[in-house]
XYZ file of C-alpha atoms in Angstrom:
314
model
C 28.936 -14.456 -0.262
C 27.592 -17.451 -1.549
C 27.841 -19.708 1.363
C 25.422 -16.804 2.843
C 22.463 -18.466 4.635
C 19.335 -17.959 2.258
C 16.508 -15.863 3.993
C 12.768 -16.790 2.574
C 10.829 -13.427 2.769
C 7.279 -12.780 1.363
C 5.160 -10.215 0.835
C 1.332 -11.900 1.359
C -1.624 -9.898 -0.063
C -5.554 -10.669 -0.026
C -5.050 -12.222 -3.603
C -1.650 -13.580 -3.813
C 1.427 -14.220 -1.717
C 4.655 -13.747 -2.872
C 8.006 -15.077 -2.172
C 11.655 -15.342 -3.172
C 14.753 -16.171 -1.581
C 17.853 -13.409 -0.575
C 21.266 -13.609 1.224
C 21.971 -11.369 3.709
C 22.102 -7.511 2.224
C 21.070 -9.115 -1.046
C 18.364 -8.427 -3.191
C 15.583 -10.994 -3.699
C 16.222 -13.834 -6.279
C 14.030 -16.877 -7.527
C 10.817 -14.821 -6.707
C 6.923 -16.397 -7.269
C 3.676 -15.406 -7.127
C 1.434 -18.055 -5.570
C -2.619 -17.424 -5.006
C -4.001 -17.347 -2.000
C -6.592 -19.399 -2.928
C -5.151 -22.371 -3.652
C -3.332 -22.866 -0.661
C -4.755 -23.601 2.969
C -2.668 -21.205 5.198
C 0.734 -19.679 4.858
C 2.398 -22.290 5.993
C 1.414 -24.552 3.098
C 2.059 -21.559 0.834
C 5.641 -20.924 2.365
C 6.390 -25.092 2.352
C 4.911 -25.343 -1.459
C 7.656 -22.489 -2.749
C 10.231 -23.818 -0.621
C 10.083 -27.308 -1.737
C 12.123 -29.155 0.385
C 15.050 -25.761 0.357
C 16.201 -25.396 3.944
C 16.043 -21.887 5.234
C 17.314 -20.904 8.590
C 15.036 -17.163 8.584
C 12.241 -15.596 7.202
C 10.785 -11.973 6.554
C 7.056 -12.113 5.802
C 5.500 -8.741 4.805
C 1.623 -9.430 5.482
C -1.122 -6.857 4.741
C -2.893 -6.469 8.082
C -1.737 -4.964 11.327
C 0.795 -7.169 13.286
C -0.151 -6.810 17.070
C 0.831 -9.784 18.175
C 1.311 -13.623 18.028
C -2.019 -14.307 16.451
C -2.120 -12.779 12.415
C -5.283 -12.542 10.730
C -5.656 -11.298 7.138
C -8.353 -8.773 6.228
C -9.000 -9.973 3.349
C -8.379 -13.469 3.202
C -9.524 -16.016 5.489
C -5.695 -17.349 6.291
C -4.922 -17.159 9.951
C -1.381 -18.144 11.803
C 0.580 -17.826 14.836
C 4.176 -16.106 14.189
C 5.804 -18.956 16.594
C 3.764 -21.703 15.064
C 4.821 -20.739 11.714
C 8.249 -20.639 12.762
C 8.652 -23.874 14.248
C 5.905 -25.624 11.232
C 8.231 -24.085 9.280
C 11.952 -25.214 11.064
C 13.000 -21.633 11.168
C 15.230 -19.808 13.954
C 13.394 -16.970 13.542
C 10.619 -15.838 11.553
C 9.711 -11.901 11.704
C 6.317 -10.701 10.446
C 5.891 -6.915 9.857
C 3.122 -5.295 8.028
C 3.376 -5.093 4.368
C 4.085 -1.090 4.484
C 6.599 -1.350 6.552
C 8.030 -3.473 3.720
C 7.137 -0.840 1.288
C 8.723 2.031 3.400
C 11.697 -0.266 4.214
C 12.066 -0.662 0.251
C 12.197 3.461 -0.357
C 15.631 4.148 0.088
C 16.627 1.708 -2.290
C 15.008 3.077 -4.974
C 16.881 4.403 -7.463
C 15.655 8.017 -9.647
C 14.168 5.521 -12.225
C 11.834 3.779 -9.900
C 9.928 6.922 -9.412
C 8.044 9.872 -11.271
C 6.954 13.403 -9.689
C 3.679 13.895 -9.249
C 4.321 16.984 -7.386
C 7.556 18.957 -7.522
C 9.138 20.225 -3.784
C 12.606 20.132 -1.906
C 12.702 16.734 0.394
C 14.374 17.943 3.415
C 16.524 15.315 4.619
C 16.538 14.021 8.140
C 12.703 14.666 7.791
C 9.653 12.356 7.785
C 8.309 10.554 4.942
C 5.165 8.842 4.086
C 4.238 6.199 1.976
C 0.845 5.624 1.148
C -0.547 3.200 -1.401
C -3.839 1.912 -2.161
C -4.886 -1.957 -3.184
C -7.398 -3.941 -1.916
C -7.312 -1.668 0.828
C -5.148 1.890 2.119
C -1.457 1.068 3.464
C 0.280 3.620 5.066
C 3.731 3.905 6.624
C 6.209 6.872 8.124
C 10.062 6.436 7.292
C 12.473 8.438 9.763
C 16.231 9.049 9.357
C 18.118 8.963 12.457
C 21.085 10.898 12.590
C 23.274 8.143 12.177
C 21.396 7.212 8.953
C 19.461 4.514 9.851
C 15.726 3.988 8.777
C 13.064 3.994 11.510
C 9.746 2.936 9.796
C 6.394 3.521 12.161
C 3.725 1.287 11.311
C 0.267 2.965 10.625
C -3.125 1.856 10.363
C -4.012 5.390 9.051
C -6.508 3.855 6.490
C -8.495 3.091 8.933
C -8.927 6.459 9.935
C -12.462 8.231 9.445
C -13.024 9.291 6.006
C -13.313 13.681 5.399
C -15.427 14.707 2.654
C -13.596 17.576 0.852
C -16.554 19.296 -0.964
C -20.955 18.435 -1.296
C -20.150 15.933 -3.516
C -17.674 13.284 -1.711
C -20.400 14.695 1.495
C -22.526 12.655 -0.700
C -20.570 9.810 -1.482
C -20.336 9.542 2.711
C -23.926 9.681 3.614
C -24.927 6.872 0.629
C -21.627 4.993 2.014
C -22.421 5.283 5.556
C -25.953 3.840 4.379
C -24.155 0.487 2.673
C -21.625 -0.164 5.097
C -23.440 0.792 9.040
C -22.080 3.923 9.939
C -18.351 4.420 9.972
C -16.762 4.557 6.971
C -13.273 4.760 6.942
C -10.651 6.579 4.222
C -9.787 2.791 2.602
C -13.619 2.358 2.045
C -13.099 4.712 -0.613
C -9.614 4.886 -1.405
C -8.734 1.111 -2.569
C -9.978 -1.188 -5.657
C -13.093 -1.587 -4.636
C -13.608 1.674 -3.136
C -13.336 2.830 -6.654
C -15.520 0.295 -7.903
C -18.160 1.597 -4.979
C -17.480 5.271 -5.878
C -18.381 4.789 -10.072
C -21.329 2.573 -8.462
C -22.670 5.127 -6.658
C -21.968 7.868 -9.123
C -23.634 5.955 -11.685
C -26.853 5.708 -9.630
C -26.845 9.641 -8.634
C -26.538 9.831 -12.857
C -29.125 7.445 -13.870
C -26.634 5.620 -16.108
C -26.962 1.965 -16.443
C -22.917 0.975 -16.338
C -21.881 -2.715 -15.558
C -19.368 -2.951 -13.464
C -17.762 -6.395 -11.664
C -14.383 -4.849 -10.904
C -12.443 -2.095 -10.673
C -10.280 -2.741 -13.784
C -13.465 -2.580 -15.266
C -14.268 1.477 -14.379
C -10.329 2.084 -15.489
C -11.279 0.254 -18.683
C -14.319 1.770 -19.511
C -12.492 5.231 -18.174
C -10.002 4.741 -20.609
C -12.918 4.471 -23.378
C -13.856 7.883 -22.191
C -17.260 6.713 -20.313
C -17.542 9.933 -18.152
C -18.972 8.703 -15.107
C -16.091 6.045 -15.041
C -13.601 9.384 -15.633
C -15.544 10.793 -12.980
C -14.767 8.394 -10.527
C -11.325 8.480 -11.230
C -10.688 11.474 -11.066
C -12.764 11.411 -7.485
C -10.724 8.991 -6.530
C -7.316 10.546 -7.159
C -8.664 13.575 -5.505
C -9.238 11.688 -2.518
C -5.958 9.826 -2.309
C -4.449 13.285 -2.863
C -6.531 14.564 0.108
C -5.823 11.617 2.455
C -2.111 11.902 2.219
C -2.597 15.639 2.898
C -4.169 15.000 6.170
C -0.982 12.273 6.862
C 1.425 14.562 5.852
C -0.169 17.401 7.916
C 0.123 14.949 10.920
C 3.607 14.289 11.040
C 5.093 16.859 8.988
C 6.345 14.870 6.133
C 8.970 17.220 4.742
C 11.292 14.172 3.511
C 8.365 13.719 0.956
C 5.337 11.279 -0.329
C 5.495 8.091 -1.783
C 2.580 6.959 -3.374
C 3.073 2.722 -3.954
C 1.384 0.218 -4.690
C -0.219 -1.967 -7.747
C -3.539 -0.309 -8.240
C -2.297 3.082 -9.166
C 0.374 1.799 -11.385
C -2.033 0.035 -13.433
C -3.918 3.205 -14.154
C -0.794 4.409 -15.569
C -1.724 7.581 -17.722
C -5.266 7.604 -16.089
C -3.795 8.653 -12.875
C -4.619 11.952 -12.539
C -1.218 14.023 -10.849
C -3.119 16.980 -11.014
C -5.754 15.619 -8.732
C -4.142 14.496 -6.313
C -2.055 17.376 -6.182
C -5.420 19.431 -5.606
C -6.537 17.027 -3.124
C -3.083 17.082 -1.419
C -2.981 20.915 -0.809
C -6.613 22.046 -0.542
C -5.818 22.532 3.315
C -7.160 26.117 3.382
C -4.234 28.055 5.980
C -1.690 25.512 5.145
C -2.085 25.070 1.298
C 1.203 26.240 0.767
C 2.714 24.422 3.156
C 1.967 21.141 0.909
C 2.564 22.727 -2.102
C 6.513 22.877 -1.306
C 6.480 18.978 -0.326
C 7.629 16.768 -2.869
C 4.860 13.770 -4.179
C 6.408 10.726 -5.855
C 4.669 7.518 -7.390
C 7.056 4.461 -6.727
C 6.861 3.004 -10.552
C 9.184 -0.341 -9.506
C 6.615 -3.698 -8.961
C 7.356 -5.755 -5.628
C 9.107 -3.370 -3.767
C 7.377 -5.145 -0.633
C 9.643 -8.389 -1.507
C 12.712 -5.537 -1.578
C 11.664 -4.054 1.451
C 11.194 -7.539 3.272
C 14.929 -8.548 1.780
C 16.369 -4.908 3.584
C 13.990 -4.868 7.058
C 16.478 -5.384 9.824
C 15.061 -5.874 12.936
């Protein structure tokens, strides 16, 4: 097993890209966090963790859609072309998927511990699932069982999707959104990091409180002080994650369960609110109960993109 070629995989974010180095059917080893910022372009990243280790294949988990030759971040400025990279980088063959496709390829390697219940239900197997997870913006992914047991992951850009105000409050936090970013407003303006920041922003302003606020670890710290409109917006936004994996799960029937990933909402820990999102989740008027009997989990174990990127067979 040893003599195993090494495979470099990644998982590449706005902020940071990460890599490590597994065999084949291994799990990721030698794993490092490198910022974005300080490196020109992947391919300086990728060369800069490597240094000088020959690598025959890579995996690279990227967070924007992958339609093509041509990859553009959405929140970074690095650009590349997949065969570029490839030969830049000497590899036989370099595969790019989308970083939830990483984190859906990662779920059935999870053991009981890497997860909590958010909601209670019966996972039917055979069934969809959907993994949803909010960061600096909304991934989303659909995991399907064949009957053979192999894992079909569809790609979705279901964050991008138009956003549904639930009640006359989040039909207010549309129209003064719509107002700051031109019209559309999609379901990762407001469910991501800075989505929250905008949400305890604009809640703030509707209050007349006078909160500063750079970031969005700064409305879960001030929510963790008990500042209400900062609880507030919380609590919004768990509602509206809970709401927009309703809609998702309502789409394709999710019945093998949700899987909630992702950084942001394990670094609210306590302050993320199950009993929001479970509100959010199943306030679907005729089909309420229909959610109610799905199962909701929150994937607790950090990286799984790198773990999904190590298992993605292509």
């Amino acid at each position: 097993m040893t003599d195993a070629p090494l495979r470099l995989i990644g998982d590449i974010g706005g902020t940071n890209a990460r890599f490590a180095l597994c065999r084949p059917g291994g799990l990721p080893e030698a794993e490092r966090k490198l910022p974005v910022a300080e490196h020109a372009g992947l391919v300086e990243a990728a060369r800069a963790y490597l240094a000088g280790q020959p690598v025959e294949e890579a995996v690279l988990a990227v967070a924007t859609p992958v339609l093509g030759d041509a990859v553009s971040f959405t929140n970074s400025p690095w650009r590349f072309s997949i065969r570029e990279a490839e030969q830049a980088l000497g590899l036989r063959k370099l595969t790019v998927i989308n970083d939830f496709v990483a984190q859906a390829a990662a779920v059935p390697l999870l053991a009981p511990r890497d997860t909590v219940v958010l909601q209670p239900g019966e996972a039917r197997p055979r069934r969809p699932r959907l993994v949803i997870g909010p960061g600096t913006g909304l991934g989303v992914a659909f995991l399907q069982e064949d009957s053979s047991g192999r894992h079909q992951i569809l790609p979705s850009e279901g964050g991008h999707a138009s956003f549904a105000p639930q009640d006359a409050l989040q039909a207010e936090l549309l129209k003064r959104m719509r107002q700051l970013h031109g019209g559309h407003v999609s379901q990762e303006r407001l469910v991501c990091g800075p989505g929250l920041l905008e949400v305890a922003r604009i809640l703030a302003e509707m209050e007349g409180a006078v909160l500063r606020l750079e970031t969005s670890r700064d409305v879960s710290d001030q929510a963790q002080k008990g500042e209400p409109v900062c609880a507030q917006a919380v609590t919004l936004f768990c509602e509206m994650l809970g709401a927009v994996a309703g809609n998702l799960a309502l789409s394709l029937l999710t019945e093998g369960g949700v899987y909630v990933a992702g950084g942001l909402c394990r670094t609210l820990g306590p302050l993320l609110d199950g009993a929001a999102i479970r509100r959010g989740f199943t306030a679907k008027g005729r089909f309420s109960g229909y959610l109610q009997a799905l199962p909701i989990w929150q994937v607790l174990r950090p990286h799984t993109g790198l773990l999904g990127a190590a298992a993605y067979h292509h």
